[in-house]
Tab-separated table of C-alpha atoms and ligand atoms in Angstrom:
chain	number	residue	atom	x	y	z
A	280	UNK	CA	0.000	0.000	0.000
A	281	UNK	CA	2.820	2.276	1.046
A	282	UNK	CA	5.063	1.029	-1.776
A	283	UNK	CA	1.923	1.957	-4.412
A	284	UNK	CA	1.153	5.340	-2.624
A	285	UNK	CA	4.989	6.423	-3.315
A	286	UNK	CA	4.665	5.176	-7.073
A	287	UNK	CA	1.611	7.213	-7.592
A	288	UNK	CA	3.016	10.402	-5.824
A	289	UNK	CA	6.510	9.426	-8.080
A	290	UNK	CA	4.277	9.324	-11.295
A	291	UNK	CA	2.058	12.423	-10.023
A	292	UNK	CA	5.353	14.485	-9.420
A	293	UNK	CA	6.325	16.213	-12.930
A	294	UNK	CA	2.744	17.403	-13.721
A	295	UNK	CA	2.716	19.118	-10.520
A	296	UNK	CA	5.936	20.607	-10.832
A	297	UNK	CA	4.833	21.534	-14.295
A	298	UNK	CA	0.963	23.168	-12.637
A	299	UNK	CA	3.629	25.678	-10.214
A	300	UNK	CA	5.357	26.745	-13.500
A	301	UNK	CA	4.328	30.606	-13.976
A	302	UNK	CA	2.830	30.269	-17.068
A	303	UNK	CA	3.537	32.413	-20.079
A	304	UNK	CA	1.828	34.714	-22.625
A	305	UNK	CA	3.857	35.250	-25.484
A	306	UNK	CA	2.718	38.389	-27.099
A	307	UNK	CA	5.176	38.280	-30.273
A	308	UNK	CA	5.452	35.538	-32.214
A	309	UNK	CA	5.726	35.136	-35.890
A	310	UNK	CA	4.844	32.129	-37.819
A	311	UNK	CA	6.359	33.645	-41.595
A	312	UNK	CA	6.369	31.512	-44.480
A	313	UNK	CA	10.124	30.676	-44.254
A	314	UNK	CA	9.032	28.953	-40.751
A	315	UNK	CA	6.618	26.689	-42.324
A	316	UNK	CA	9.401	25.396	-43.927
A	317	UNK	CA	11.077	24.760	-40.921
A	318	UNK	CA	8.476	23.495	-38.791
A	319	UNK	CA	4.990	22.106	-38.944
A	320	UNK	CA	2.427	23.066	-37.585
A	321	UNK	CA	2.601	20.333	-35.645
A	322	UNK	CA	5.653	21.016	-34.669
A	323	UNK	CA	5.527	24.539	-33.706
A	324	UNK	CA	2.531	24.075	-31.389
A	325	UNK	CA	4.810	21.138	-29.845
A	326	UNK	CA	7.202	24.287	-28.774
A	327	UNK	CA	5.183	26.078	-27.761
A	328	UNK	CA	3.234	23.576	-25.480
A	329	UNK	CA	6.700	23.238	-24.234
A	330	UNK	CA	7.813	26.301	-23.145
A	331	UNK	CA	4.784	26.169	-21.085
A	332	UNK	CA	2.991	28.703	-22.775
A	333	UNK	CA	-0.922	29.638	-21.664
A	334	UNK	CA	-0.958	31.816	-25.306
A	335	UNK	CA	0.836	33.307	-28.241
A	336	UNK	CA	0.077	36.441	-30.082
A	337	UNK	CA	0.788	34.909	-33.389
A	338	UNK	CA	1.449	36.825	-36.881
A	339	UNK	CA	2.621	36.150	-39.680
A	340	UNK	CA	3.615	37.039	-43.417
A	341	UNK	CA	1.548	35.749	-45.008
A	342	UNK	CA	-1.531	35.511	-42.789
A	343	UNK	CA	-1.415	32.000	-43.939
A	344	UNK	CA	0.746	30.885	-41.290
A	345	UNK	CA	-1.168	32.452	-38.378
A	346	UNK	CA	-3.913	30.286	-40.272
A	347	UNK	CA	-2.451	26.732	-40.166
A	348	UNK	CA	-0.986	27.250	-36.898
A	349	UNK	CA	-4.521	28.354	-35.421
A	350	UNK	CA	-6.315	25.473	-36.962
A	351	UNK	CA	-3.550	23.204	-35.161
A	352	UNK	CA	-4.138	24.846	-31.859
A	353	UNK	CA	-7.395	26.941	-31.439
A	354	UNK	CA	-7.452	26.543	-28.128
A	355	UNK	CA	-3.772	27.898	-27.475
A	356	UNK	CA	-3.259	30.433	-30.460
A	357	UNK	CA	-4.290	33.835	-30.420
A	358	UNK	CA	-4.313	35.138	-34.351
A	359	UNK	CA	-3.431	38.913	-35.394
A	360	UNK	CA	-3.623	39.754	-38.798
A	361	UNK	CA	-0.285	40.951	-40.308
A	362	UNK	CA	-0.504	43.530	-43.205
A	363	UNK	CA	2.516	41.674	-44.847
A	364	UNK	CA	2.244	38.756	-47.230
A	365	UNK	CA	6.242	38.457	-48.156
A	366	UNK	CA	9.538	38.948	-45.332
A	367	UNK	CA	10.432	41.941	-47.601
A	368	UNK	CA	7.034	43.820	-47.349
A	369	UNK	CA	8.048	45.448	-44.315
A	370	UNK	CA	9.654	48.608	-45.593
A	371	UNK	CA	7.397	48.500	-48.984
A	372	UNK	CA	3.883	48.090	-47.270
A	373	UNK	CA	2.919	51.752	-46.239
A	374	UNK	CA	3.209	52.696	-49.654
A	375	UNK	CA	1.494	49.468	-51.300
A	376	UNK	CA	-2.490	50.081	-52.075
A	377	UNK	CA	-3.365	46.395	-52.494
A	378	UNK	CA	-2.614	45.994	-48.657
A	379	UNK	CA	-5.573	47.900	-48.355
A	380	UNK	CA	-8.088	45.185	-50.276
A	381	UNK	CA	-5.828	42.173	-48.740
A	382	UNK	CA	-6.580	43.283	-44.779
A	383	UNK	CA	-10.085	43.811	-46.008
A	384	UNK	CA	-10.306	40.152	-47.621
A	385	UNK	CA	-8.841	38.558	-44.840
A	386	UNK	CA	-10.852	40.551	-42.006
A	387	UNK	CA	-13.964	39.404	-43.817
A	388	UNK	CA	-13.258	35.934	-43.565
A	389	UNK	CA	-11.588	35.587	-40.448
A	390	UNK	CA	-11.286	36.447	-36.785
A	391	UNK	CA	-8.432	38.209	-34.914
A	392	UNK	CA	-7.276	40.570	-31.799
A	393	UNK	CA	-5.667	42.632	-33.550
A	394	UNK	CA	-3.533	44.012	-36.714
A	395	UNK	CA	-0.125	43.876	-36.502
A	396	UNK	CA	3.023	43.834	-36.153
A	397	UNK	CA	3.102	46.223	-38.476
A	398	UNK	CA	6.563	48.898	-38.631
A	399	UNK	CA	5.546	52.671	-38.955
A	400	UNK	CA	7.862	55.474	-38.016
A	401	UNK	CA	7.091	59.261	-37.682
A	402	UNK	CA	5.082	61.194	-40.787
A	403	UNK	CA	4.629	58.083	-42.447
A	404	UNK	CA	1.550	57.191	-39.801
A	405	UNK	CA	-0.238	60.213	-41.907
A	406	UNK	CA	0.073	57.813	-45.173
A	407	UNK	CA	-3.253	56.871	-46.894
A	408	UNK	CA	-2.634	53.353	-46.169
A	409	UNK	CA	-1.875	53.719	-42.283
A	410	UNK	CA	-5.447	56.171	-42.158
A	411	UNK	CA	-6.900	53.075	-43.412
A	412	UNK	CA	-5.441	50.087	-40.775
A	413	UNK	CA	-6.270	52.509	-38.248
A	414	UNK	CA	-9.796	52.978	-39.244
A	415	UNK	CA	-10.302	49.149	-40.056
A	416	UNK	CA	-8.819	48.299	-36.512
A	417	UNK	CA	-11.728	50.828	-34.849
A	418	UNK	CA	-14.437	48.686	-37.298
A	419	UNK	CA	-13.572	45.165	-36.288
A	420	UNK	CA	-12.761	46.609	-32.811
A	421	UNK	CA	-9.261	45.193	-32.845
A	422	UNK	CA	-5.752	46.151	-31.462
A	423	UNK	CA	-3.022	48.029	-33.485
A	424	UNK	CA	0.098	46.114	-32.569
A	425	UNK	CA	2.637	48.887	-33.510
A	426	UNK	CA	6.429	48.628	-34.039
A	427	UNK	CA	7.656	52.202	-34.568
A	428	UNK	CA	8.786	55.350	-32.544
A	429	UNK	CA	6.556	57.406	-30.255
A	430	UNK	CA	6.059	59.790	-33.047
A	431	UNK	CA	4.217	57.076	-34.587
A	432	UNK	CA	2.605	56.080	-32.114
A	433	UNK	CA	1.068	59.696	-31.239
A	434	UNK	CA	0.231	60.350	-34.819
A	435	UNK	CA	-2.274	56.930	-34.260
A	436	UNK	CA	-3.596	58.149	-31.315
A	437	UNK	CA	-4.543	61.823	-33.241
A	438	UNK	CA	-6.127	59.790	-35.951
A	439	UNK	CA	-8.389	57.689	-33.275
A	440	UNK	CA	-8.140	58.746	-29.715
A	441	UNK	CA	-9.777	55.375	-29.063
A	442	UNK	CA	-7.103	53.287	-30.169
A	443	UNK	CA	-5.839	50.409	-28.175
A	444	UNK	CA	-2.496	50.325	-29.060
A	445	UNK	CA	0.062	47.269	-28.418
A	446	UNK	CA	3.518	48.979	-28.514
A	447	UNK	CA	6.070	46.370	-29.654
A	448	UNK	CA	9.421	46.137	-27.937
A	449	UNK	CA	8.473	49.041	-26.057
A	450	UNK	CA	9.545	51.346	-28.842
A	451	UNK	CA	13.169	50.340	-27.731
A	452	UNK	CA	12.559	53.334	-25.811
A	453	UNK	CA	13.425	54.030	-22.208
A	454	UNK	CA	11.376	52.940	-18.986
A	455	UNK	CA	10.573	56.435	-18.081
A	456	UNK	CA	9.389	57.621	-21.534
A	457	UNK	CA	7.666	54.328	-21.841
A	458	UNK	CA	5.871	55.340	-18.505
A	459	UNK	CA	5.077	59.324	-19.683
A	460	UNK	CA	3.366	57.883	-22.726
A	461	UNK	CA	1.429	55.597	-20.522
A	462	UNK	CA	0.508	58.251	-17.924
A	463	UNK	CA	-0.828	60.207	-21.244
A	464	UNK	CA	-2.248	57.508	-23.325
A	465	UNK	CA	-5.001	54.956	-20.921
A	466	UNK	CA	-4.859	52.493	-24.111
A	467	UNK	CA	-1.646	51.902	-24.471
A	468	UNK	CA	0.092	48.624	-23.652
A	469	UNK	CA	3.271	47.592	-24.408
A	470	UNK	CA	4.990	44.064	-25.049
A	471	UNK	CA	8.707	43.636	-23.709
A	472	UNK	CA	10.037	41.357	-26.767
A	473	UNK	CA	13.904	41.206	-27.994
A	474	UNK	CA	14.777	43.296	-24.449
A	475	UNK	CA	17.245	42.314	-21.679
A	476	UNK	CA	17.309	46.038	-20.140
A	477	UNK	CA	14.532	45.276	-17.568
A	478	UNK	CA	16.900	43.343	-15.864
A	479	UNK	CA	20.357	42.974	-14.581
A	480	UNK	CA	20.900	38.972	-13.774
A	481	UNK	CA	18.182	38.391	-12.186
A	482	UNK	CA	17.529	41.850	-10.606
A	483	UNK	CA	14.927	44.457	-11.851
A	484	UNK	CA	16.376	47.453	-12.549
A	485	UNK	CA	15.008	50.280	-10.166
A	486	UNK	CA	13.513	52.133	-13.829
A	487	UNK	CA	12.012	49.189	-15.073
A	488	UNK	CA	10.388	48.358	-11.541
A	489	UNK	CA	8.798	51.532	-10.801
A	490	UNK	CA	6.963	51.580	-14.353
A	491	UNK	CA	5.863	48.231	-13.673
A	492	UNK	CA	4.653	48.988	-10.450
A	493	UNK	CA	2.825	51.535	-11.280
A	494	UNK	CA	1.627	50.000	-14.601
A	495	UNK	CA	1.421	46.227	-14.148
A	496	UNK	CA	-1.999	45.876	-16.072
A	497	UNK	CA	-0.428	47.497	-19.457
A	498	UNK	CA	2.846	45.197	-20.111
A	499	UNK	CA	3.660	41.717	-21.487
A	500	UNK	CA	6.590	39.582	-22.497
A	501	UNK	CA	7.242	37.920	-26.478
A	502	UNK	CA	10.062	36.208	-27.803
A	503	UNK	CA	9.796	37.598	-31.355
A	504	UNK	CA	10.517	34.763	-33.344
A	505	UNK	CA	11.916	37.434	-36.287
A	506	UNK	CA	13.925	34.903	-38.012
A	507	UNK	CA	12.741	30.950	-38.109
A	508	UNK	CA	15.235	29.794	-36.068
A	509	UNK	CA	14.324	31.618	-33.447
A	510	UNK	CA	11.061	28.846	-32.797
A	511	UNK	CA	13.890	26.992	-30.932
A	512	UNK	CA	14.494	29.832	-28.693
A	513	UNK	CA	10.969	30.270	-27.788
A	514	UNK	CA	11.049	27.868	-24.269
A	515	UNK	CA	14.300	29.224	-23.286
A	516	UNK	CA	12.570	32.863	-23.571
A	517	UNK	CA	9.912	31.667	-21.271
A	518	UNK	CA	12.657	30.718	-18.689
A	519	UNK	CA	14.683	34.258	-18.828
A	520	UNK	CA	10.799	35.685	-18.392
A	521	UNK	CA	10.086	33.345	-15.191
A	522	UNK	CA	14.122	34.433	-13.896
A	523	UNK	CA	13.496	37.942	-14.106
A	524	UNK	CA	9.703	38.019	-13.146
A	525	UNK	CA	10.434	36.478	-10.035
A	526	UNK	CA	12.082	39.530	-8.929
A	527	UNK	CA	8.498	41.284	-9.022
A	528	UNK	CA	5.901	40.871	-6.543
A	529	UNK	CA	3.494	38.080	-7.162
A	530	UNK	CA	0.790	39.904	-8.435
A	531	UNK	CA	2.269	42.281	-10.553
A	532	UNK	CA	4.854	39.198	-12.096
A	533	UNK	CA	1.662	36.807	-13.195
A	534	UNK	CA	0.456	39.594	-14.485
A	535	UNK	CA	2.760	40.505	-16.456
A	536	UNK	CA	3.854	37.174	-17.581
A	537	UNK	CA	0.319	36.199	-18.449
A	538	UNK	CA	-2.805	37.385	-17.153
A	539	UNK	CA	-2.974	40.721	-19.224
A	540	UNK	CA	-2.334	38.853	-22.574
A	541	UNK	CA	-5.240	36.900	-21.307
A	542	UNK	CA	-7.210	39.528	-20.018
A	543	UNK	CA	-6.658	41.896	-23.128
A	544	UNK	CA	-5.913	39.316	-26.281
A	545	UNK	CA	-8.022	36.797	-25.273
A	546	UNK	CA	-11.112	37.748	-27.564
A	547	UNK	CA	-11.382	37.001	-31.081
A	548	UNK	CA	-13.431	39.598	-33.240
B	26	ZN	ZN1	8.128	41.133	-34.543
């Protein structure tokens, strides 16, 4: 009896170290065409079940990736519709009309959270095809998940004071700018992907804590999976999250490592 108690607690043990894992939203992932080369969707959702993730904000160019890897895992994948449909379309797209019909196509036929990543810097948010995303994201009552400077990202807000904006990397830009445009802007959330600067080891640096302190409900970590070989870096992302989030107080580290990309992405539309 003892003997088959202690097997059962032996066999029980991983999935309950596994349960006290802080879980993980990953709010910047990319599943591009060059990565369905790499990996399946099989495969893909196999990392990412892996790295213990509760979701990923997944894009990709085309949106036929975010497709396949959806219909894999609908109950773990959280789609965004990307205006790209090549790598290269990134510095092309602003000034490329048939995005325009494309979004259009794609928003008719299927649900998201939001439109993005997209890249946008400065006077180019004023461009006819910008106006546009902005104005479709208000419509379908989506997200604008922005990779650009704060210029950008004020020249959004002008257009549609409404705007819920996902800010990606931060803008790169400091803690305490990060926090001004939060203090000015009540929609604005930002994601923490391809940035070490929030911590030192293991240690939150005094900046980076007092903006999360006072604004744990706006930020959330990604990975950025920019190139396809960076799938494979996706679990060991989730780690250096858990390291540094453990520096945090509880409540403010679950947060940010999960509950407001399940609180805020969570609902497709
Ligand atoms: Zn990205």
């Amino acid at each position: 009896m003892v003997r088959a108690l202690a097997l059962i607690l032996f066999l029980a043990a991983p999935s309950v170290v596994l349960a006290a894992e802080l879980p993980i939203f990953d709010a910047h992932i990319h599943y591009s065409h060059d990565a369905w080369d790499l990996l399946n969707p099989q495969e893909a959702v196999a990392i990412l079940r892996k790295a213990g993730l509760k979701g990923p904000l997944v894009s990709s160019s085309s949106d036929e990736g975010t497709q396949r890897l959806y219909a894999a895992a609908p109950d773990l994948v959280v789609p965004e519709l990307r205006p790209y449909r090549r790598r290269g379309d990134l510095s092309t797209w602003l000034r490329d009309d048939t995005v325009i019909p494309y979004l259009e196509e794609r928003l008719a036929k299927y649900k998201y959270v939001a439109i993005g990543e997209f890249h946008v810097y400065g006077a180019d948010a004023e461009l006819r095809v910008m106006r546009r995303v902005v104005e479709l994201a208000k419509q379908h009552g989506l997200l604008l998940h922005l990779h650009g400077d704060a210029d950008a990202l004020e020249r959004v807000f002008r257009q549609d004071p409404g705007a819920r904006i996902l800010w990606a990397h931060s803008g790169f830009e400091s803690p305490s700018r990060v926090r001004d445009l939060m203090r000015k802007y009540r929609t604005l959330w930002a994601d923490l992907a391809v940035r070490s600067d929030q911590a030192s080891g293991d240690k939150v640096t005094p900046e980076w804590r007092e903006t999360f302190l006072e604004f744990p409900d706006r930020f959330m970590v990604g990975t950025d999976t920019f190139t396809p070989e960076r799938w494979h870096y996706i679990p060991e992302h989730a780690s250096f999250s858990r390291a540094w989030l453990a520096d945090l107080p509880k409540d403010v580290a679950e947060r940010i490592a999960y509950r407001n990309g399940e609180a805020l992405l969570r609902t497709l539309k």
